[in-house]
Coordinates of C-alpha atoms and ligand atoms in Angstrom, one line a residue:
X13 CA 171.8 323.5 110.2
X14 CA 169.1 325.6 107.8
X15 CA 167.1 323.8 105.6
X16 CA 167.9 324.6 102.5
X17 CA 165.8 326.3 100.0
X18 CA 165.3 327.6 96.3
X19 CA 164.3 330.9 95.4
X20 CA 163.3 331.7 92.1
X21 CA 163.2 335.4 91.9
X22 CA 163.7 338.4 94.1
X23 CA 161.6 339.0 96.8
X24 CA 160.6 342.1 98.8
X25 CA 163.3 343.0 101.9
X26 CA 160.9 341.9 104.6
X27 CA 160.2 338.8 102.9
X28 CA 163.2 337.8 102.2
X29 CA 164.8 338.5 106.2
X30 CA 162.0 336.2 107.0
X31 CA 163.2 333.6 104.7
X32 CA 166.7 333.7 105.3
X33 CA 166.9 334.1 109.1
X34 CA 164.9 330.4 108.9
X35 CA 166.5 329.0 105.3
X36 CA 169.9 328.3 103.7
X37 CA 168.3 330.0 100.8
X38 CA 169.9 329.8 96.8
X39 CA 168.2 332.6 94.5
X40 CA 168.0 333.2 91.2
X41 CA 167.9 336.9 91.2
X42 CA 167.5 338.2 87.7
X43 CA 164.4 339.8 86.4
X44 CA 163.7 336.7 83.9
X45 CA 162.6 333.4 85.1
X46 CA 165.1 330.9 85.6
X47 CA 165.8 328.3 83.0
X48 CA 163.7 325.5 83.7
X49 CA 167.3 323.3 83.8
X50 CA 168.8 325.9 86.1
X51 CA 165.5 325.0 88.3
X52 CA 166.4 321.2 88.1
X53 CA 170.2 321.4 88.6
X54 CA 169.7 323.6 91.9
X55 CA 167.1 321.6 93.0
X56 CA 168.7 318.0 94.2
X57 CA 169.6 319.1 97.8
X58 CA 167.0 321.3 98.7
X59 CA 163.9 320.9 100.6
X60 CA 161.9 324.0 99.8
X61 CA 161.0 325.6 96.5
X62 CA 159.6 329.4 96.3
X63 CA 158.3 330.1 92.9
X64 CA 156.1 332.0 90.9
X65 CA 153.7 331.3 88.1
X66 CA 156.6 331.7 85.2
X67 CA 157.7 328.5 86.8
X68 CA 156.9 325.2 84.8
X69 CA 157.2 322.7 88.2
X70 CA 156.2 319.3 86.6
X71 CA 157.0 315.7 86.8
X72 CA 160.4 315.7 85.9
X73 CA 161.4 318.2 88.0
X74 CA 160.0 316.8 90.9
X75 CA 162.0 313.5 90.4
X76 CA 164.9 315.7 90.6
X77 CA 164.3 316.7 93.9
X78 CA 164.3 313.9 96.0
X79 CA 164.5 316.0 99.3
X80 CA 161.9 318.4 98.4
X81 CA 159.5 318.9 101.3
X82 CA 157.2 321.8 100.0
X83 CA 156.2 323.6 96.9
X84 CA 155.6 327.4 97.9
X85 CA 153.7 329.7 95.1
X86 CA 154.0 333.2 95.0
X87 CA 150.6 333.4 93.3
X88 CA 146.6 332.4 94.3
X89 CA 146.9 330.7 91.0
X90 CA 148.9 327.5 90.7
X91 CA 148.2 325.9 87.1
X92 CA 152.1 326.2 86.3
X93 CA 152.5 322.7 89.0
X94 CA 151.4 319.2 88.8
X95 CA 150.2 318.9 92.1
X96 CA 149.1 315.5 91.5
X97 CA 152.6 314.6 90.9
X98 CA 153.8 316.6 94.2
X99 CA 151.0 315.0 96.3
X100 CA 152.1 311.5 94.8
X101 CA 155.7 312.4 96.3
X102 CA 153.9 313.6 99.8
X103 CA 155.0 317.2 99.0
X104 CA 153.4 319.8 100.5
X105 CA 152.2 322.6 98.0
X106 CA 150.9 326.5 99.3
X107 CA 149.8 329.6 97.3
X108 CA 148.0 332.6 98.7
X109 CA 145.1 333.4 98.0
X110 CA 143.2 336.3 99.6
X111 CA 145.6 338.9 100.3
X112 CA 145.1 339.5 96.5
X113 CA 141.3 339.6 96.6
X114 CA 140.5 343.5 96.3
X115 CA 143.5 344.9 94.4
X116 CA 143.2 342.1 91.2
X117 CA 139.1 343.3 91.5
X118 CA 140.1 346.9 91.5
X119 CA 142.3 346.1 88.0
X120 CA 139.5 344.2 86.7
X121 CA 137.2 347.4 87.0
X122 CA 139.5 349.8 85.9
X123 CA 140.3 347.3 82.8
X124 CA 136.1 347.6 82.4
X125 CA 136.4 351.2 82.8
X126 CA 139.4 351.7 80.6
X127 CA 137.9 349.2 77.5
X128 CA 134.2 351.0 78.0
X129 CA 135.4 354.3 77.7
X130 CA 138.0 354.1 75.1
X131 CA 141.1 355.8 77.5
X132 CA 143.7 353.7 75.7
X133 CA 142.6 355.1 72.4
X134 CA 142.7 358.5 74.3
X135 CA 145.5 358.7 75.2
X136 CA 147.3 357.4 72.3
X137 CA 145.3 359.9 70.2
X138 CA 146.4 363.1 71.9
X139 CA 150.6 361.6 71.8
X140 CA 150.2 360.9 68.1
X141 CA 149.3 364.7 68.0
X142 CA 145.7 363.7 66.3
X143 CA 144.0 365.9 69.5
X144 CA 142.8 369.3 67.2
X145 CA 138.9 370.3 68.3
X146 CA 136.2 369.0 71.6
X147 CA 134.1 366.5 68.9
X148 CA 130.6 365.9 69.3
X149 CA 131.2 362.4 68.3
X150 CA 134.9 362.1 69.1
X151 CA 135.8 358.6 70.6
X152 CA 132.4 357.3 72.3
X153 CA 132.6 354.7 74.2
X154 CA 129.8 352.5 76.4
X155 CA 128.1 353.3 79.2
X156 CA 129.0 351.5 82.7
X157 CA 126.8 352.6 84.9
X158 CA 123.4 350.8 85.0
X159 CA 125.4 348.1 82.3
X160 CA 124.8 344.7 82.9
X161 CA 128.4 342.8 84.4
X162 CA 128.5 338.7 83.6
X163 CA 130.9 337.4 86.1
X164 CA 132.4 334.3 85.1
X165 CA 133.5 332.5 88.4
X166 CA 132.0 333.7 91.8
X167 CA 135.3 333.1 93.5
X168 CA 136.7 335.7 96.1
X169 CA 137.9 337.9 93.2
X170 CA 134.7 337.1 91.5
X171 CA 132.1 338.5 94.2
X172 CA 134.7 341.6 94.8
X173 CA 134.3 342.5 91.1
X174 CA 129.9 342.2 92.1
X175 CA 131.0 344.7 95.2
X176 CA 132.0 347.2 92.9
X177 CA 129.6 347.0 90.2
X178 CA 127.0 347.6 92.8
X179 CA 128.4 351.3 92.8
X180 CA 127.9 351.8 89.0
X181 CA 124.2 350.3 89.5
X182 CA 125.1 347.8 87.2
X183 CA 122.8 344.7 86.8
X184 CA 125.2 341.8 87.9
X185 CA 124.6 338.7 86.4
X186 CA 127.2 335.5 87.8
X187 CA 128.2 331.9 86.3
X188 CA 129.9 329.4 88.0
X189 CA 130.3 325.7 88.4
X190 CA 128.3 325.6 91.9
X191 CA 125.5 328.5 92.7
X192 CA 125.8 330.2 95.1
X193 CA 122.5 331.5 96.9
X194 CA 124.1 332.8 99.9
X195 CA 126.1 335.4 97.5
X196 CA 123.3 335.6 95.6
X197 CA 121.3 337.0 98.5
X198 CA 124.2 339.1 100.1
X199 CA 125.0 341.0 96.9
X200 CA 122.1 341.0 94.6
X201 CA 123.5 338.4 91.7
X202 CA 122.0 336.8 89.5
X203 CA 122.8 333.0 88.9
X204 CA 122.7 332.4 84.8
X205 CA 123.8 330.0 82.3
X206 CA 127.3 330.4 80.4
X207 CA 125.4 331.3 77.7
X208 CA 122.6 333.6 78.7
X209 CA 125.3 335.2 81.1
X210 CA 127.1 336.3 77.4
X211 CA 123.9 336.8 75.3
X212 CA 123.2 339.4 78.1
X213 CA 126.1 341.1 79.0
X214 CA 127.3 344.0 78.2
X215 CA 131.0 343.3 79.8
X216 CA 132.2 339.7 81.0
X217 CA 135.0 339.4 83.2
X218 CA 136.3 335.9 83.8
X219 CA 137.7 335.1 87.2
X220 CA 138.1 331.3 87.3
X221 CA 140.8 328.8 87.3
X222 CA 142.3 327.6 84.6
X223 CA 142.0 323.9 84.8
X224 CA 141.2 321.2 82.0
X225 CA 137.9 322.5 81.8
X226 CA 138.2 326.4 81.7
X227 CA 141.0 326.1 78.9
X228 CA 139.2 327.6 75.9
X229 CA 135.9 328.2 77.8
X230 CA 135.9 331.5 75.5
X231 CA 135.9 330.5 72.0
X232 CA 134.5 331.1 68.4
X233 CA 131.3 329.9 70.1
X234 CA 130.9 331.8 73.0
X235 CA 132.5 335.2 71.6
X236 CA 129.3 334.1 69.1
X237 CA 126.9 334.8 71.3
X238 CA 128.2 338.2 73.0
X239 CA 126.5 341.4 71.8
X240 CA 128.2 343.6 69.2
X241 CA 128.9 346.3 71.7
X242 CA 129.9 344.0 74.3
X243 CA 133.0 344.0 76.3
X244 CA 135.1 341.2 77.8
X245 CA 138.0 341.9 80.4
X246 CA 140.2 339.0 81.6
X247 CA 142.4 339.1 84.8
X248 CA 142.2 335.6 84.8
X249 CA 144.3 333.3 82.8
X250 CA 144.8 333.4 79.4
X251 CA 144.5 330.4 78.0
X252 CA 140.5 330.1 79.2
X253 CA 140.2 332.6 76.3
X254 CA 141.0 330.9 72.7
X255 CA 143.2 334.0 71.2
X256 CA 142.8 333.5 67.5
X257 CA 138.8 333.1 68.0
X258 CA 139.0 336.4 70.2
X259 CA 141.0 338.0 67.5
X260 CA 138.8 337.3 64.7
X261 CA 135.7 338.7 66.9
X262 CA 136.9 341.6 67.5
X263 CA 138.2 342.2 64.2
X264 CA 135.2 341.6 62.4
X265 CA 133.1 343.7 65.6
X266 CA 131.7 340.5 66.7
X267 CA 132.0 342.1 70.0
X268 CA 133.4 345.7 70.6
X269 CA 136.3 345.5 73.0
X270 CA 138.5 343.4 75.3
X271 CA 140.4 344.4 78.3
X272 CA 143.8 341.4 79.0
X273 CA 145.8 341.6 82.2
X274 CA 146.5 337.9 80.8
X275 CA 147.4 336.4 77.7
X276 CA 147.9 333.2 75.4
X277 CA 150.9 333.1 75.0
X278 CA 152.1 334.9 78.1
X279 CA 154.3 337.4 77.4
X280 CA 152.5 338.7 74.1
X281 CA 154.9 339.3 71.7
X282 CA 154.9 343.0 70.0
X283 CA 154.1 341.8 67.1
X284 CA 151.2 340.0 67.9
X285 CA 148.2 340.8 65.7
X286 CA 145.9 341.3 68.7
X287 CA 148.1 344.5 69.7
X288 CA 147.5 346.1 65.7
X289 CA 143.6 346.0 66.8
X290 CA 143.3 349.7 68.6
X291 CA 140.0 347.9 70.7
X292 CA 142.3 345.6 72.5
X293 CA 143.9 346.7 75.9
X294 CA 146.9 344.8 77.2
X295 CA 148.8 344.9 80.0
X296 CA 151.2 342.5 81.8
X297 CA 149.3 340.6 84.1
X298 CA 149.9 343.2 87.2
X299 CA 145.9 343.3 88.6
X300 CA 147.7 342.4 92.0
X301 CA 150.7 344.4 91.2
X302 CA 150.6 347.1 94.9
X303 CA 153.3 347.5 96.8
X304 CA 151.1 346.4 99.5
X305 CA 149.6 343.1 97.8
X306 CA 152.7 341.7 96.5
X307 CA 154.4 341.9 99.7
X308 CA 151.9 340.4 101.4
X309 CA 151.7 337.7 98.5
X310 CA 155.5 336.9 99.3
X311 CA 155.4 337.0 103.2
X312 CA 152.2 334.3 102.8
X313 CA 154.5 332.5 100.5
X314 CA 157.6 332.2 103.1
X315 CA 155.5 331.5 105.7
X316 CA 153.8 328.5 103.6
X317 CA 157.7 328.0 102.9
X318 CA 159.0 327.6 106.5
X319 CA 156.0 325.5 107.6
X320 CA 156.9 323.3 104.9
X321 CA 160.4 323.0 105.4
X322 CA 159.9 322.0 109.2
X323 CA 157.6 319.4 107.7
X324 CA 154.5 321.2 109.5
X325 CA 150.9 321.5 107.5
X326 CA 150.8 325.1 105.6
X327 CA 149.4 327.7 106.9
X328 CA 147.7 328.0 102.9
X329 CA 147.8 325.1 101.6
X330 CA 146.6 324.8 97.9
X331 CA 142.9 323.5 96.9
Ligands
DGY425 C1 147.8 335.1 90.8 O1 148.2 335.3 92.0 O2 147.5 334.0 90.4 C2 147.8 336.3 89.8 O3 147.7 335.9 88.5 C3 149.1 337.1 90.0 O4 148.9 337.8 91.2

């Protein structure tokens, strides 16, 4: 008999004939998340879960899945589980991290790119039919090239950010909670404090974790010390970033720009007031949204899955 296992949202063809030629698998195949009850209630007799990051996988939830052998993430991140509570029950827990590396670091620089240089403003000026004369002074924007880039987290995504900014010339400065002198010496980074790092900067792009101590890492305080014509992009999380405090600096020009593949709250409303400011970019966290990385992303995930299921160690195992 197949193990059976819980699906959570659709997954690409070759994924999902990998899954189910292993797996009894249930899905919830809708476009939104499941219900987190609809989770619970399909839960009791199954001993895999494949989720994504819309997925609150806590305690309670856990309890309600006595047979539960693995925890499977569709994501490198994993801040939406208690893995605590999943390692207290002996359940495995995977993500997959790598395969993501290079497109999320592409999106990062083309959300630098797109905040420097003003190309949502751009574009939204020629459709509103504003687009009359070539201006002298029409719509300037920042310089990238030779700019200095503070990197906030010298993970994988991190250094592949450093990669690219070495073909604008830009000065790359890097915090993180270790340093790193290997990186350092391979691609020319600069170790600095949190706070010189945004004193510094022209753009900051964060690429850590969000754990109990990145929540808020960018608040009134921070955005405080960031020059008036800087720049801050997050593919990150959005809770490391205190919204209202970001609001308020880029309304009063505190700091000139930001670039969000992520938010707080996740999905941003319409009406949000950070989406009335016309130097605010947003998009819905896609920076690993190829055709390529997210099937990748979901065969990692099954194959964390069936490892799991068969009560082997996984092949990516979280941490
Ligand atoms: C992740 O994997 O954690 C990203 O946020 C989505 O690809």
């Amino acid at each position: 008999m197949k193990p059976k296992v819980y699906v959570t949202r659709h997954l690409p063809e070759e994924a999902w004939r990998e899954l189910t030629a292993v797996c009894d698998a249930a899905i919830w195949d809708e476009e939104f998340p499941p219900p987190y009850e609809e989770v619970v209630a399909n839960i009791a007799d199954k001993t895999g879960l494949l989720c994504l990051l819309t997925d609150q996988i806590d305690a309670r939830l856990l309890e309600a899945a006595p047979q539960l052998k693995v925890i499977s993430q569709v994501a490198v991140g994993y801040d939406n589980i208690d893995v605590a509570a999943a390692a207290a029950r002996g359940i495995r827990v995977g993500n997959t991290p790598g395969v993501l590396t290079e497109a999320t670091a592409d999106f990062a620089f083309a959300l630098l790119l797109a905040a420097a240089r003003r190309v949502g403003e751009g574009v939204d000026y020629v459709r509103d039919g504003r687009w009359q004369t070539w201006g002298l002074t029409l719509l300037l924007g920042q310089d990238v090239h030779g700019a200095t880039l503070g990197i906030v987290g010298l993970g994988r995504i991190g250094q592949a950010v450093a990669r690219r900014a070495r073909g604008f010339d830009m000065r790359v400065l890097y915090h993180s909670a270790t340093r790193r002198p290997e990186v350092e010496q391979a691609l020319g980074v600069e170790y600095a404090s949190l706070d010189d790092l945004l004193r510094q900067a022209d753009f900051v792009s964060l690429h850590v974790n969000l754990t109990a101590a990145t929540r808020g890492l960018i608040g009134a305080r921070e955005l405080g010390l960031m020059q008036e014509t800087a720049v801050l992009i997050n593919t990150a999380r959005g809770p490391v970033v205190d919204t209202a405090a970001l609001y308020a600096a880029l309304q009063s020009g505190q700091i000139a720009a930001a670039a969000l593949d992520v938010t707080d709250p996740e999905p941003l409303p319409a009406h949000h007031p950070l989406l009335a400011l016309p130097n605010v970019l947003v998009v819905p966290h896609i920076a690993s949204a190829t055709v390529s990385t997210r099937t990748q992303m979901a065969l990692m995930a099954v194959r964390n899955l069936i490892a799991g299921v068969r009560g082997e160690p996984l092949p990516f195992p979280v941490g």
